[in-house]
mmCIF file with all atom_site columns, C-alpha atoms in Angstrom:
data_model
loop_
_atom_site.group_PDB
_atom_site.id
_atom_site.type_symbol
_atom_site.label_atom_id
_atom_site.label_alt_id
_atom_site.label_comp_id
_atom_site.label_asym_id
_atom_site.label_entity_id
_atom_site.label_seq_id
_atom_site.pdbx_PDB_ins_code
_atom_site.Cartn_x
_atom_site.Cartn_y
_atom_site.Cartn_z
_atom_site.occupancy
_atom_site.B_iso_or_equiv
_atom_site.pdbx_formal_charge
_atom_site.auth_seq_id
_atom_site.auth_comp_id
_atom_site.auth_asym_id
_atom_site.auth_atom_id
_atom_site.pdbx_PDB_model_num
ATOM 1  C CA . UNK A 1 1  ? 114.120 114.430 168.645 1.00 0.00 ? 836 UNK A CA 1
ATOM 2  C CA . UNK A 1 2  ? 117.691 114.969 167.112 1.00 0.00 ? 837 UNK A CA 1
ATOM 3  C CA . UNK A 1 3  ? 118.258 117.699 170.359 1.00 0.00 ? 838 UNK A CA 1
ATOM 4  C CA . UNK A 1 4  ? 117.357 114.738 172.341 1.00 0.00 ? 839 UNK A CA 1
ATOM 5  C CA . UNK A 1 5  ? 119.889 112.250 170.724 1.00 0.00 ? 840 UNK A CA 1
ATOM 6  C CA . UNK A 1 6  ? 122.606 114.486 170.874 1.00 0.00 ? 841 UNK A CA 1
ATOM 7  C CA . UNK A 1 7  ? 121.738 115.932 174.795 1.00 0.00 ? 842 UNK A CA 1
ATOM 8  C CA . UNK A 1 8  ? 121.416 112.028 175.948 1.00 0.00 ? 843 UNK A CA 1
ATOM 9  C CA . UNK A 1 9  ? 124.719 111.354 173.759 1.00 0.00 ? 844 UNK A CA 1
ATOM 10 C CA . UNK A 1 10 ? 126.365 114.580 175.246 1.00 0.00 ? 845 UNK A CA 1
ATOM 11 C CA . UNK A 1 11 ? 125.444 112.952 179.058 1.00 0.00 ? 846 UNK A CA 1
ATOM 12 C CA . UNK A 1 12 ? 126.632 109.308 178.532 1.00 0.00 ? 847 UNK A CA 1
ATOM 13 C CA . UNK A 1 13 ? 130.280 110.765 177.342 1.00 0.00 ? 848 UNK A CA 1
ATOM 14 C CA . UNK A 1 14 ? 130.485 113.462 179.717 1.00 0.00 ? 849 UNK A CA 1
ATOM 15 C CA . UNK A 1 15 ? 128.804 111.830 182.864 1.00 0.00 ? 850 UNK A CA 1
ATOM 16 C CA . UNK A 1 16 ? 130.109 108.646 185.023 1.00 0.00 ? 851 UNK A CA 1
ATOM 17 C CA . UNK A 1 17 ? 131.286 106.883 182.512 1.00 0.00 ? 852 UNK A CA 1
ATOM 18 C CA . UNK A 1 18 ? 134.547 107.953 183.095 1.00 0.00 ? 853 UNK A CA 1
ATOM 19 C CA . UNK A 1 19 ? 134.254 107.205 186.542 1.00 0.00 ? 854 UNK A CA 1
ATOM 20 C CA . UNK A 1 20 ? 133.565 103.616 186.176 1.00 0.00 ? 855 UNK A CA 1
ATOM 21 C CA . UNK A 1 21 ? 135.698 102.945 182.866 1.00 0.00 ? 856 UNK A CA 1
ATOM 22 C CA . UNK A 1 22 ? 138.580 105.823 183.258 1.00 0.00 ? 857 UNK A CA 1
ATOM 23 C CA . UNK A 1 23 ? 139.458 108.044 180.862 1.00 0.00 ? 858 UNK A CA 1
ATOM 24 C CA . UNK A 1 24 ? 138.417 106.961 176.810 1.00 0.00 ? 859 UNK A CA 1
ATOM 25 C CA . UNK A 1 25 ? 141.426 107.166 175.565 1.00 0.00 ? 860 UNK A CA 1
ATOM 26 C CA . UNK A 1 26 ? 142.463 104.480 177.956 1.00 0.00 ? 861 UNK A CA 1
ATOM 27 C CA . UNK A 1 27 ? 139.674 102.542 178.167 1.00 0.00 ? 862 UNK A CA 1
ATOM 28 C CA . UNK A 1 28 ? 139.245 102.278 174.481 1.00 0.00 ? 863 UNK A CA 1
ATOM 29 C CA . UNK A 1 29 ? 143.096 101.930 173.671 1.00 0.00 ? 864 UNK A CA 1
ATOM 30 C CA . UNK A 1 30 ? 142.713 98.732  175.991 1.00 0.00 ? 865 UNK A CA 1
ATOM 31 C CA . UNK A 1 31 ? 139.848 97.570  173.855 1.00 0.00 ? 866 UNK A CA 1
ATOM 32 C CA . UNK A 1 32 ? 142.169 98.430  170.647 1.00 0.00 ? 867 UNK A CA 1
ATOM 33 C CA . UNK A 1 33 ? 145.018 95.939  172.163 1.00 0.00 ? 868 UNK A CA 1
ATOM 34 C CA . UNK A 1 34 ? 142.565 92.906  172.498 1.00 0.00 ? 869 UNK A CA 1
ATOM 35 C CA . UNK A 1 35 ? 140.885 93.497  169.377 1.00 0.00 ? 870 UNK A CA 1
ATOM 36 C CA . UNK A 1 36 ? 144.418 93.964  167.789 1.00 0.00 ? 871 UNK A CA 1
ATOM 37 C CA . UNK A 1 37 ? 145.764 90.350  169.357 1.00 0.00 ? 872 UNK A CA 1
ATOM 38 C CA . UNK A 1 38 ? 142.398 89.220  168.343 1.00 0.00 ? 873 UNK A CA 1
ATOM 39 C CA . UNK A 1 39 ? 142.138 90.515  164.692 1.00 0.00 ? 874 UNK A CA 1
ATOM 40 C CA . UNK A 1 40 ? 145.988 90.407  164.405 1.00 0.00 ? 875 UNK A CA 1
ATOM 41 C CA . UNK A 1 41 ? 145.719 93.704  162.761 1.00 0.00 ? 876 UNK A CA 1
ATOM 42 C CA . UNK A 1 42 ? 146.925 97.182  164.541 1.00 0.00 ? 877 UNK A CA 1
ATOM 43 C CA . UNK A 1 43 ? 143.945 99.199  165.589 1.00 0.00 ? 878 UNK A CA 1
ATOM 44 C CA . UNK A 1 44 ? 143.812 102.078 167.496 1.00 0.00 ? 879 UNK A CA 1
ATOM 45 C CA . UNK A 1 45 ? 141.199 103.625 169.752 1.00 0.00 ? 880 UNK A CA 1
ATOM 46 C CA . UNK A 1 46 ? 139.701 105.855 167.183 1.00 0.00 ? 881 UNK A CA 1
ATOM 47 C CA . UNK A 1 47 ? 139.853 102.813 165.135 1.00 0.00 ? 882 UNK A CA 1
ATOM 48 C CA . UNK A 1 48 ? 137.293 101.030 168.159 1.00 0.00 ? 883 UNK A CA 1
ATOM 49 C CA . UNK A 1 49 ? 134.890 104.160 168.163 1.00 0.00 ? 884 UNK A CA 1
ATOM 50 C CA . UNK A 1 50 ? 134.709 103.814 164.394 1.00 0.00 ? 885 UNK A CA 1
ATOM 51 C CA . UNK A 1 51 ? 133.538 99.928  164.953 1.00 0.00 ? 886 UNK A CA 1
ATOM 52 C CA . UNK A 1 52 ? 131.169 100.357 167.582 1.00 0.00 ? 887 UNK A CA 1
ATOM 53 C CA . UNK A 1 53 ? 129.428 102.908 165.361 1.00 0.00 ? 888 UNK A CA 1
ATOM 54 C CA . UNK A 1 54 ? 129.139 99.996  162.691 1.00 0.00 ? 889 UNK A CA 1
ATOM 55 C CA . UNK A 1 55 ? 127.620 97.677  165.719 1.00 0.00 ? 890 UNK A CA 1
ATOM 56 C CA . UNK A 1 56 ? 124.912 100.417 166.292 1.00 0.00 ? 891 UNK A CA 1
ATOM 57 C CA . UNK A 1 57 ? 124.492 100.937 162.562 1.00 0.00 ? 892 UNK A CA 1
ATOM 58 C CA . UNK A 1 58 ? 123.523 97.377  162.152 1.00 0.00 ? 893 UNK A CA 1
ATOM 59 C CA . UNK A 1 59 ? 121.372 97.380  165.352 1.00 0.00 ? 894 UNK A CA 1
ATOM 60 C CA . UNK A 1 60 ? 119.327 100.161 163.752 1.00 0.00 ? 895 UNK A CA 1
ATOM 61 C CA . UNK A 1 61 ? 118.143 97.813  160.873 1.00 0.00 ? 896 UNK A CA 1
ATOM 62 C CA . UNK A 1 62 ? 116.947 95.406  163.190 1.00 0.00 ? 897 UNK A CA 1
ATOM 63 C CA . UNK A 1 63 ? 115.167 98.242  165.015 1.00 0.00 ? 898 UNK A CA 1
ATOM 64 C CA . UNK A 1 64 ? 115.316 101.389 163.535 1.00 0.00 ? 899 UNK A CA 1
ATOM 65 C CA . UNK A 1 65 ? 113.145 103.190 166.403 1.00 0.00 ? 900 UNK A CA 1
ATOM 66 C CA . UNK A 1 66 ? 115.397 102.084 169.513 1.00 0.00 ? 901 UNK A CA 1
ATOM 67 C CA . UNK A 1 67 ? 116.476 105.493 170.922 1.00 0.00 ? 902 UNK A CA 1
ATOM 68 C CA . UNK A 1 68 ? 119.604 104.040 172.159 1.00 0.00 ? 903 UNK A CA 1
ATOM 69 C CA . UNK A 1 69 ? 121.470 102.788 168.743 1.00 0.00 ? 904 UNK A CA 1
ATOM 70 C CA . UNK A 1 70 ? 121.239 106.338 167.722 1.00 0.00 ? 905 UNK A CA 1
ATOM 71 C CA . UNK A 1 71 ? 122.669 107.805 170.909 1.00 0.00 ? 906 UNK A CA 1
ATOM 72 C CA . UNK A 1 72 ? 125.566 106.056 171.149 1.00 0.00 ? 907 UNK A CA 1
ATOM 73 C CA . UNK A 1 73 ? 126.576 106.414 167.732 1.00 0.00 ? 908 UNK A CA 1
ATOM 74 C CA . UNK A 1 74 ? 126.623 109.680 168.020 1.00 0.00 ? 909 UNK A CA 1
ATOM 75 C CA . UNK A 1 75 ? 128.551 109.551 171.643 1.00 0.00 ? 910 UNK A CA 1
ATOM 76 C CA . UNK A 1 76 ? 130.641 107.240 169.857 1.00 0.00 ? 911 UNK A CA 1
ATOM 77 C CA . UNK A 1 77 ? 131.407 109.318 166.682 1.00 0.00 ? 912 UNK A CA 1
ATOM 78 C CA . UNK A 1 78 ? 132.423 112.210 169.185 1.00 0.00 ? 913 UNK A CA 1
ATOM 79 C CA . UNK A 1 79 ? 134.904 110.161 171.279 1.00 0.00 ? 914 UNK A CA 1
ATOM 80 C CA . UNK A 1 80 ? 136.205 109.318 167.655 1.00 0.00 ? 915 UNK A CA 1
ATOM 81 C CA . UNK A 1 81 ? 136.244 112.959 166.390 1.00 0.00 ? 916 UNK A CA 1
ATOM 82 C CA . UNK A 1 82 ? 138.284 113.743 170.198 1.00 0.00 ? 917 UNK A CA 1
ATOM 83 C CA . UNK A 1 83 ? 140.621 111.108 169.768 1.00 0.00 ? 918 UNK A CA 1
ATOM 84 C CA . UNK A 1 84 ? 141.208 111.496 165.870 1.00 0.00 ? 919 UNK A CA 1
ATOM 85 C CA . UNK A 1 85 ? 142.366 115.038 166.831 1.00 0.00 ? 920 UNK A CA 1
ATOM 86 C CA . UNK A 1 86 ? 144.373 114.062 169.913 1.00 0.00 ? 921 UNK A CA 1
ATOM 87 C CA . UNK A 1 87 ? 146.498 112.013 167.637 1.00 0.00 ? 922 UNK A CA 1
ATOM 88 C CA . UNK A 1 88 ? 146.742 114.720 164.869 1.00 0.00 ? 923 UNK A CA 1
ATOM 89 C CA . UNK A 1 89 ? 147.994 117.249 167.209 1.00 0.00 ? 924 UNK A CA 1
ATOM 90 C CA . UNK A 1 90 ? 150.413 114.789 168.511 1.00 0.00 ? 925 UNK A CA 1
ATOM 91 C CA . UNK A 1 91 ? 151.547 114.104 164.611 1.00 0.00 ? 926 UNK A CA 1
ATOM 92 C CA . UNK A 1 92 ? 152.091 117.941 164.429 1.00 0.00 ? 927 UNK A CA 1
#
């Protein structure tokens, strides 16, 4: 099961996504900027990928054997892990 997770996370972040949204870091740098306005606290993209985890997190409890929650956690913790470093090497 885990192989299947990570193979169905692996095909949502690398497959037409992108296509229909544009790049991450753009799409969820937009989604930073209205949550920022919203919140009216700075957050950054890898700052979004870290929430949406949380929303699947809590989806799980309600029910823990929906395929999907766990999927895009994990395509959402690797966006986060991409962008994290993106910045980094910037900072360097």
């Amino acid at each position: 099961k885990r192989e299947e997770v990570l193979a169905a996370a692996i095909k949502i972040v690398s497959g037409d996504r992108e296509e229909i949204y544009g790049p991450p870091a753009d799409n969820l740098g937009d989604i930073a900027k209205y949550w920022s306005i919203f919140t009216r606290t700075e957050l950054t993209a890898d700052d979004v990928c870290s929430m949406l985890e949380i929303q699947k997190i809590s989806r799980r409890r309600q029910t823990p054997g929906y395929m999907d929650n766990y999927v895009d956690a994990a395509g959402y913790a690797a966006l986060g892990y991409e962008l994290a470093n993106a910045i980094e090497n910037l900072d360097t």
